PDB file of C-alpha atoms in Angstrom:
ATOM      1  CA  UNK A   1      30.843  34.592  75.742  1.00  0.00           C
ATOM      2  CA  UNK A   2      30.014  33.459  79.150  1.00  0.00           C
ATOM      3  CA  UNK A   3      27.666  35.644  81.434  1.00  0.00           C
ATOM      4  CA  UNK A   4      29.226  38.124  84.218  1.00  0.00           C
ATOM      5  CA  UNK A   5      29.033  36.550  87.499  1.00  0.00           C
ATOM      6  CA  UNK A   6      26.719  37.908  90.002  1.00  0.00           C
ATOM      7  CA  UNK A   7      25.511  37.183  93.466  1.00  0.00           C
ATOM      8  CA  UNK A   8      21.732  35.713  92.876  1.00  0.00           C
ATOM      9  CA  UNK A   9      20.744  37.781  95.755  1.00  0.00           C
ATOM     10  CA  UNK A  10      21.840  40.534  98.286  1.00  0.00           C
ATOM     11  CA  UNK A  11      19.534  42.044 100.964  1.00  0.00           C
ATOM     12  CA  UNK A  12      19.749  44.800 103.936  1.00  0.00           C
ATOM     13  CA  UNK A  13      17.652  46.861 106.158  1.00  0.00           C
ATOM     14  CA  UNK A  14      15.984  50.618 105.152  1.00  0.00           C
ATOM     15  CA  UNK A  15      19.393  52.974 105.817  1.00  0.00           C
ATOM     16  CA  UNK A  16      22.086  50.216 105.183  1.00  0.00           C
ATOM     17  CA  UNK A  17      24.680  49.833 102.162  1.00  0.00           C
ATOM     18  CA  UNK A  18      24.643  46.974 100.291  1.00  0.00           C
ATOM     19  CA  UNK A  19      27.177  46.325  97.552  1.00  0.00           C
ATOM     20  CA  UNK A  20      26.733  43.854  94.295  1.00  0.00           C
ATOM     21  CA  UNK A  21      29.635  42.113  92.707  1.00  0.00           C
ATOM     22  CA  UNK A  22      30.121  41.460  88.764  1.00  0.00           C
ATOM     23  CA  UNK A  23      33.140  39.567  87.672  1.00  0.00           C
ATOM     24  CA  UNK A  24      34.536  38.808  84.533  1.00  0.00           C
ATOM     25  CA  UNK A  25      37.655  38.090  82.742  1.00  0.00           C
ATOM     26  CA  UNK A  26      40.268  40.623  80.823  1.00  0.00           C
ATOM     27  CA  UNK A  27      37.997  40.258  78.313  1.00  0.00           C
ATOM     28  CA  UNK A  28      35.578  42.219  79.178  1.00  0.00           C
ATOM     29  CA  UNK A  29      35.159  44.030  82.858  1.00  0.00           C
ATOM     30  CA  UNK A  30      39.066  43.741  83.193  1.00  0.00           C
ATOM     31  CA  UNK A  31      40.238  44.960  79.840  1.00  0.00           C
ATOM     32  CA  UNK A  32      37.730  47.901  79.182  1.00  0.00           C
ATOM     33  CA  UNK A  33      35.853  50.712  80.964  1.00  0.00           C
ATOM     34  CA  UNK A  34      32.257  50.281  79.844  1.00  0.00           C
ATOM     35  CA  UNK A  35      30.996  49.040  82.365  1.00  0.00           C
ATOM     36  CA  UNK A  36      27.273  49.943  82.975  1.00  0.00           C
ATOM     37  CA  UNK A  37      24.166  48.435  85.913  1.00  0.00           C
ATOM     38  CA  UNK A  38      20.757  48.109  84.961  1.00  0.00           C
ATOM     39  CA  UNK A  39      17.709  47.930  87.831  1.00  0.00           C
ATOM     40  CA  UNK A  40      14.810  46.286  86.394  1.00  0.00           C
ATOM     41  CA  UNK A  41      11.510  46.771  88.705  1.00  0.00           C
ATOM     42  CA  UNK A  42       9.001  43.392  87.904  1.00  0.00           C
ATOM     43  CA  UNK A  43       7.622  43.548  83.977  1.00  0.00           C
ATOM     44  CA  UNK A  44       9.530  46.588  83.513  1.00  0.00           C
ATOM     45  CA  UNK A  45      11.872  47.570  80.727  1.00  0.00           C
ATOM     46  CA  UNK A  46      15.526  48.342  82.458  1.00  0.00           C
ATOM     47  CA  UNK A  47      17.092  50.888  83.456  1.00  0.00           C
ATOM     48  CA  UNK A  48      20.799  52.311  83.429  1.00  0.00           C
ATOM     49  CA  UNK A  49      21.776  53.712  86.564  1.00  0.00           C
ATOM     50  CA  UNK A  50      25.799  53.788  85.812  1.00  0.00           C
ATOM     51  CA  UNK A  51      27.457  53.714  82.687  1.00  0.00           C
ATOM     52  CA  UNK A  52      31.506  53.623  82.069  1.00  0.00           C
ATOM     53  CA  UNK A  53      32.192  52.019  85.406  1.00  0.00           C
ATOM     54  CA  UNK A  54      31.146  55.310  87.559  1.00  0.00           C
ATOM     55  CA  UNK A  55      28.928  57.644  85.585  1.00  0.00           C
ATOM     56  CA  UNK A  56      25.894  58.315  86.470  1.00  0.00           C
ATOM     57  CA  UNK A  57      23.002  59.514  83.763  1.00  0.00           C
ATOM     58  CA  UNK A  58      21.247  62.906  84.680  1.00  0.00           C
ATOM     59  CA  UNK A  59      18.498  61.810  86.935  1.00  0.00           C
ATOM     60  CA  UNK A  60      19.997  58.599  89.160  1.00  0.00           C
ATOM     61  CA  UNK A  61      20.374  59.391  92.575  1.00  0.00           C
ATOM     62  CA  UNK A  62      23.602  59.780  93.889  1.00  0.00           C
ATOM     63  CA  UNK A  63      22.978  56.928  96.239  1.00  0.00           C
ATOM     64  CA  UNK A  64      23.633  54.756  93.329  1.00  0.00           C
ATOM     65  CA  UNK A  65      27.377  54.489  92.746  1.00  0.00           C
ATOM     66  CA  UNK A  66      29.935  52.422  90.929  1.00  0.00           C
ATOM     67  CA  UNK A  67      33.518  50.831  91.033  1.00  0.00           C
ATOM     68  CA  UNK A  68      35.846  48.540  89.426  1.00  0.00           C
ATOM     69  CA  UNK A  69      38.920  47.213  90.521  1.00  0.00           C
ATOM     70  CA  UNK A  70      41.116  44.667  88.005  1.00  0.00           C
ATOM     71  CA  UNK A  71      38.159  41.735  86.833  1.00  0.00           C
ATOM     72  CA  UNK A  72      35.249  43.168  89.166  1.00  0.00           C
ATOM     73  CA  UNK A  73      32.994  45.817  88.625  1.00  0.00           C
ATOM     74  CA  UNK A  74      30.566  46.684  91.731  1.00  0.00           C
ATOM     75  CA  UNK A  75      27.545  48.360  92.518  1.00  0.00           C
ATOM     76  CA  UNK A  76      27.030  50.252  95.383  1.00  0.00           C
ATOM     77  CA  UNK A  77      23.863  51.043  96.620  1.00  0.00           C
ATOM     78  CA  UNK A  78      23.645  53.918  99.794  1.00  0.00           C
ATOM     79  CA  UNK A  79      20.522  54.421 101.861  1.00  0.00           C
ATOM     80  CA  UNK A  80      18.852  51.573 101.079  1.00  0.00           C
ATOM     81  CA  UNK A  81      15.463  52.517 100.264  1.00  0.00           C
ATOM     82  CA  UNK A  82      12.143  50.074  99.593  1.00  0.00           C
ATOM     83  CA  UNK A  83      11.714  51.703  96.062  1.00  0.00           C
ATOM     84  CA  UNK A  84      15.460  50.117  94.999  1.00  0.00           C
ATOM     85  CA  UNK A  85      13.802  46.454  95.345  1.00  0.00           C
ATOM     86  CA  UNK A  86      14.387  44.985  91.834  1.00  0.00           C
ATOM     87  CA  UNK A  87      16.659  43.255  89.608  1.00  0.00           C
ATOM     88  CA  UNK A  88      20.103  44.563  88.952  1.00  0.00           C
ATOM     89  CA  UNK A  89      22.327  43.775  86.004  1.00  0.00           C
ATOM     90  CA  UNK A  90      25.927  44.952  84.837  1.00  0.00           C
ATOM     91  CA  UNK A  91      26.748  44.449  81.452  1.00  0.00           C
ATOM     92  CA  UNK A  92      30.639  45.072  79.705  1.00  0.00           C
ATOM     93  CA  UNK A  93      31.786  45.245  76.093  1.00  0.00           C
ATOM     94  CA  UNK A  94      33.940  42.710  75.427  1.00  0.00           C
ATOM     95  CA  UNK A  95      37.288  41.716  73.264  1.00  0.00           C
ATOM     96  CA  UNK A  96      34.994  40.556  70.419  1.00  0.00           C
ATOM     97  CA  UNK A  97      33.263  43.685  70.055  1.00  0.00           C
ATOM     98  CA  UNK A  98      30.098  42.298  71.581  1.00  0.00           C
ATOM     99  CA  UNK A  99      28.538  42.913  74.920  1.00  0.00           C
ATOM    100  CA  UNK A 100      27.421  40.743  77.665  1.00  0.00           C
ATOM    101  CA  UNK A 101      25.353  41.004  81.000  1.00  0.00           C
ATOM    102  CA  UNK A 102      25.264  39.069  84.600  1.00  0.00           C
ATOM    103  CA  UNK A 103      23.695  36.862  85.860  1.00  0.00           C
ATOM    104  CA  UNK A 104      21.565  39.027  87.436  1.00  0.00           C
ATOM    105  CA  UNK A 105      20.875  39.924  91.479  1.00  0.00           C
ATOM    106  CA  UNK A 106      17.779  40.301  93.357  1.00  0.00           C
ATOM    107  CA  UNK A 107      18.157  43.214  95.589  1.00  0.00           C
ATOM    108  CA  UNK A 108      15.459  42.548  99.012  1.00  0.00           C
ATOM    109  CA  UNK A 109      14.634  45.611 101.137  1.00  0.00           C
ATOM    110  CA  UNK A 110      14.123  43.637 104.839  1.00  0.00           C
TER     111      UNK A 110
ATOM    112  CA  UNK B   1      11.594  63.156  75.349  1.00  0.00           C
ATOM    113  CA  UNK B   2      12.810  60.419  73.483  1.00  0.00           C
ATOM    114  CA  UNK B   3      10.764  57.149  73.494  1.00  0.00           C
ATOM    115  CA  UNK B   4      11.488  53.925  71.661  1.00  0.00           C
ATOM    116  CA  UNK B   5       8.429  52.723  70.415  1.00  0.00           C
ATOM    117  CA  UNK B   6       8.021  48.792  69.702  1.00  0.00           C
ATOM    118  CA  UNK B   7       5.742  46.794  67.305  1.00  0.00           C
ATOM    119  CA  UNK B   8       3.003  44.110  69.590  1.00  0.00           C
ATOM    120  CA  UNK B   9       3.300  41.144  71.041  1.00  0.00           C
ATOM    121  CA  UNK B  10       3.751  38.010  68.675  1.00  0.00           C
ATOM    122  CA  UNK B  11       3.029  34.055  68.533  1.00  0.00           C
ATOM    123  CA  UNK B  12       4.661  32.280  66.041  1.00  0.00           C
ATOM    124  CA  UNK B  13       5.424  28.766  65.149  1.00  0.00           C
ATOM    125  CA  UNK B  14       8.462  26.503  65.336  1.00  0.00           C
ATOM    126  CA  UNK B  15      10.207  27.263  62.692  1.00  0.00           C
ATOM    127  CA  UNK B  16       9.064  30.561  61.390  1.00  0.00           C
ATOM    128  CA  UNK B  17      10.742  33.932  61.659  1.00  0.00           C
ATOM    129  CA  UNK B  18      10.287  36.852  63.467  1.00  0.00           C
ATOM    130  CA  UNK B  19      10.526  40.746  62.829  1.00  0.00           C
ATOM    131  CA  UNK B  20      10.403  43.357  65.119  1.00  0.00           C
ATOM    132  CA  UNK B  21      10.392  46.944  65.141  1.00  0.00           C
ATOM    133  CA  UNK B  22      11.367  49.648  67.207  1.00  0.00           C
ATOM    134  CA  UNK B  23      10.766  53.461  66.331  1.00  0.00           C
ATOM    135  CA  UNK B  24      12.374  56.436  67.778  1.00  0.00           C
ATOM    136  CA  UNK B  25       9.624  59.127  68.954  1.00  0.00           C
ATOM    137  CA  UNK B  26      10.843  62.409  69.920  1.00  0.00           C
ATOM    138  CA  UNK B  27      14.598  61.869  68.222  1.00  0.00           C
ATOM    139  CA  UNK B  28      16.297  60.052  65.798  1.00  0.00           C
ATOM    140  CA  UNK B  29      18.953  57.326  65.397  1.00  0.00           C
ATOM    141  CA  UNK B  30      21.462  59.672  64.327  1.00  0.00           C
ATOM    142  CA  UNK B  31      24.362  59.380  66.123  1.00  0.00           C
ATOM    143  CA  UNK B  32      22.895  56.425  68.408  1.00  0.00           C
ATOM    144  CA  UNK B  33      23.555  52.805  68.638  1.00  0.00           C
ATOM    145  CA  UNK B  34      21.135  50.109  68.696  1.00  0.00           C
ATOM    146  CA  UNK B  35      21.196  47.137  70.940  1.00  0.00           C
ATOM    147  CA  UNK B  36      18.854  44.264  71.001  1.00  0.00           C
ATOM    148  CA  UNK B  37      18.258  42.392  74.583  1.00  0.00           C
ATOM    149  CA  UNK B  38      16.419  39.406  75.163  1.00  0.00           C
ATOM    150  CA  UNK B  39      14.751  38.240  78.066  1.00  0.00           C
ATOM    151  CA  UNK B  40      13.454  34.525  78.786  1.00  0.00           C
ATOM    152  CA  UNK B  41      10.887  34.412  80.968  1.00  0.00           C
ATOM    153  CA  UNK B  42      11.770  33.816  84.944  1.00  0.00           C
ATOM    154  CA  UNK B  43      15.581  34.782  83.366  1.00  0.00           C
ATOM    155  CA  UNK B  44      17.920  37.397  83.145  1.00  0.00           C
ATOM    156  CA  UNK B  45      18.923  39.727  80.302  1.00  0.00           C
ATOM    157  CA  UNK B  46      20.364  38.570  77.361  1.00  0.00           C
ATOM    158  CA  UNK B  47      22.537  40.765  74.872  1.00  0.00           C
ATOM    159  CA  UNK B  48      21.850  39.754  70.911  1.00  0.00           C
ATOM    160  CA  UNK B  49      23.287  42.467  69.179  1.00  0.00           C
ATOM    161  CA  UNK B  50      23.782  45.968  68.106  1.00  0.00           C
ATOM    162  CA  UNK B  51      23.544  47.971  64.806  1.00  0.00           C
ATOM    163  CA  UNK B  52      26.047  50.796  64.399  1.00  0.00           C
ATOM    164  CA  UNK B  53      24.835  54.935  64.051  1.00  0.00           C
ATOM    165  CA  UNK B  54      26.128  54.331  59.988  1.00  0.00           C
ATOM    166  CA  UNK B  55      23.540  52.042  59.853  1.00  0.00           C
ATOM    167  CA  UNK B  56      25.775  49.575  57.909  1.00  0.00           C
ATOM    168  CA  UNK B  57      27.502  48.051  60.075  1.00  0.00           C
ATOM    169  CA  UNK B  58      26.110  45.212  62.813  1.00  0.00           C
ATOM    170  CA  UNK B  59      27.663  43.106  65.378  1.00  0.00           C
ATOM    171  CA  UNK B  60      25.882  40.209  67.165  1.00  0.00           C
ATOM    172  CA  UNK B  61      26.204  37.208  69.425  1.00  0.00           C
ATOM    173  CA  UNK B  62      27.916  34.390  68.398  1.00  0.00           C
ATOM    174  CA  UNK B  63      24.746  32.361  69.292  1.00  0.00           C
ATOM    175  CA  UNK B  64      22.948  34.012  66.895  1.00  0.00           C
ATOM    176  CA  UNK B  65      25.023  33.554  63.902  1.00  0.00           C
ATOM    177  CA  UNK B  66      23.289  33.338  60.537  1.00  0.00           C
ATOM    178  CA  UNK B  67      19.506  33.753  62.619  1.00  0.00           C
ATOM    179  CA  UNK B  68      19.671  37.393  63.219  1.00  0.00           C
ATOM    180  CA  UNK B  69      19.814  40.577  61.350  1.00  0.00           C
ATOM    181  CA  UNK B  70      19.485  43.592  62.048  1.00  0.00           C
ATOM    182  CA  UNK B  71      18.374  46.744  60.347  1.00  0.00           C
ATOM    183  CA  UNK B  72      17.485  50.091  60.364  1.00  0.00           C
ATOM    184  CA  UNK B  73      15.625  52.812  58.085  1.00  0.00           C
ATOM    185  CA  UNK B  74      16.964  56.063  59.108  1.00  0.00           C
ATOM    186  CA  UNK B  75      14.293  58.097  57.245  1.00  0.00           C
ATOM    187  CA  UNK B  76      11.808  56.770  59.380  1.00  0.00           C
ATOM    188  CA  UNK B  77      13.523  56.564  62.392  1.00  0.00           C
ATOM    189  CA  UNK B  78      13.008  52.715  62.910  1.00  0.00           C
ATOM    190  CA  UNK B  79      15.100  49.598  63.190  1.00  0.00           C
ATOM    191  CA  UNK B  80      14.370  46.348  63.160  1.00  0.00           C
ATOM    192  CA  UNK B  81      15.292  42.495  64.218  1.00  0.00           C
ATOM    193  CA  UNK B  82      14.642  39.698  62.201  1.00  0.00           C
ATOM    194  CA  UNK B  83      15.210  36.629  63.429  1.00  0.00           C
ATOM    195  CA  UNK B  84      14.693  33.239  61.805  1.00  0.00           C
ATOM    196  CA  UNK B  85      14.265  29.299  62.519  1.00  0.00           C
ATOM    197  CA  UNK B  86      12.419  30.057  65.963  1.00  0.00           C
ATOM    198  CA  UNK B  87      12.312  27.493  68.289  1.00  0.00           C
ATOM    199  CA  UNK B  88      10.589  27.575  71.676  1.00  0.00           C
ATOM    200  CA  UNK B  89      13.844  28.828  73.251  1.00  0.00           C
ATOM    201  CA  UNK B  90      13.074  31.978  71.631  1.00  0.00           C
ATOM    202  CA  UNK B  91      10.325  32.418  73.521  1.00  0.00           C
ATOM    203  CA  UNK B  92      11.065  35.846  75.245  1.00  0.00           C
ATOM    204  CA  UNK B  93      10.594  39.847  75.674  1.00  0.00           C
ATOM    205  CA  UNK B  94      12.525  41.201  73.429  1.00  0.00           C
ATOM    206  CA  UNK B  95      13.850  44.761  73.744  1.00  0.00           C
ATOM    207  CA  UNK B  96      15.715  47.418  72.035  1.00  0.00           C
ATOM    208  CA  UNK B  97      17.729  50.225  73.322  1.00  0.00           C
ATOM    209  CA  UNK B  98      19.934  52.766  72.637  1.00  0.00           C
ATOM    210  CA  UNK B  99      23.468  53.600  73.409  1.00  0.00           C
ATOM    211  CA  UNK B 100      25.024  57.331  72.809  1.00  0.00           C
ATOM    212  CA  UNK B 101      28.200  56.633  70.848  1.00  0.00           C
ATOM    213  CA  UNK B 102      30.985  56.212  73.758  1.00  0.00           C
ATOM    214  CA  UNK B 103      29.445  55.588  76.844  1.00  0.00           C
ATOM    215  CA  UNK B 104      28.720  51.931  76.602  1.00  0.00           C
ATOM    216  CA  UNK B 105      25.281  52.172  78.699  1.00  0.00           C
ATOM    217  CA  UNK B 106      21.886  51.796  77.119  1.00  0.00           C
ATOM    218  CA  UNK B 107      20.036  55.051  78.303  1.00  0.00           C
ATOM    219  CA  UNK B 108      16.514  54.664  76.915  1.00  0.00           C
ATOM    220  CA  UNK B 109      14.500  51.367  76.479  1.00  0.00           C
ATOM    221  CA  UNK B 110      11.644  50.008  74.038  1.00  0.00           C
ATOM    222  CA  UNK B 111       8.817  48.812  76.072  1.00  0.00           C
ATOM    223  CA  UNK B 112       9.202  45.470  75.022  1.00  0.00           C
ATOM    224  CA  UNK B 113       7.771  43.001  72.659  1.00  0.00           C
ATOM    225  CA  UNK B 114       6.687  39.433  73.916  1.00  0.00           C
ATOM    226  CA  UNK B 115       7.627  36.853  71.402  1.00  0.00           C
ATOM    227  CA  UNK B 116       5.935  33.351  71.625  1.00  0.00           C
ATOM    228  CA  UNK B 117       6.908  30.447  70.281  1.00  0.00           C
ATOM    229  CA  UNK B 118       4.750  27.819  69.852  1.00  0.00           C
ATOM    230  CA  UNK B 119       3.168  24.846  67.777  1.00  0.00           C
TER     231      UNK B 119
END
């Protein structure tokens, strides 16, 4: 099982949107809805932000939001703030009962 | 609050195998899956495998096939990854994590576990 393709980075300014890309196959994004992002700050453990394409756990801000439309999941990030500097991940179960993650994409605050 | 709790950081030899731990504080298993993520250092998160809220039944990465188990002992509220015939490749933090049955997102993390492998 191949990783989930992400961009290796995506920046903006304090305010700004920025949006993060995770495509897969009909294996896995396309064919199911567990979909879920991860933020990882340096030598942290991660963090879910979204799970089942657009849920968000109690405690994520709503600025954090999430999509999916046929082999691409996305990440949506409003308000840009300094604190959401960090890693991001998606991950998907797959066809083989398994789950995989991204690539990964480093998220700069400018 | 529920905290998963992981055994120390490790240095083992090429060849040897590796077991660690991960204890629930605060809750149980019951009713929870357990995943296993890996990650390399400098690289990004790697999914090894989960064991199912039965506690029989496990599922894991075809790269790991016939290195890894994975266990659990409900009465103490711990499970546990073995893995075997470490190479330097496996030199990683290694977390668990724990899924509520149907949502497919890992809500609470293991602090990690550094794993070094080297002769």
């Amino acid at each position: 099982q191949s990783a989930l393709t992400q961009p290796a980075s995506v920046s903006g300014s304090p305010g700004q949107s920025i949006t993060i890309s995770c495509t897969g196959s009909s294996s896995d994004v396309g064919g199911y809805n567990y979909v879920s992002w991860y933020q990882q700050h340096p030598g942290k453990a991660p963090k879910l932000l979204i799970y089942g394409v657009t849920n968000r756990p109690s405690g994520v801000p709503d600025r954090f939001s999430g999509s999916k439309s046929g082999h691409t999941a996305s990440l949506t990030i409003s308000g840009l703030q300094a604190e959401d500097e960090a890693d991001y991940y998606c991950s998907s179960y797959t066809s083989s009962s398994t789950y995989v993650f991204g690539t990964g994409t480093k998220v700069t605050v400018l | 609050q529920v905290q998963l709790v992981q055994s120390g950081a490790e240095v083992k030899k090429p060849g040897a195998s590796l077991k660690v731990s991960c204890r629930a504080s605060g809750d149980t298993f019951t009713g929870y899956y357990i995943h296993w993520v890996r990650q390399a250092p400098g690289q990004g998160l790697e999914w090894m495998g989960w064991s199912s809220p039965n506690s029989v039944d496990t599922k894991h990465a075809q790269r790991f096939q016939g290195r890894v188990t994975m266990t659990r002992d409900t009465s103490i509220s711990t499970a546990y990854m073995e893995l075997s015939r470490l190479t330097s490749d496996d030199t990683a933090v290694y977390y668990c994590a724990r899924e509520t049955i149907g949502t497919g997102g890992m809500d609470v993390w293991g602090q990690g576990t550094t794993v070094t492998v080297s002769s």
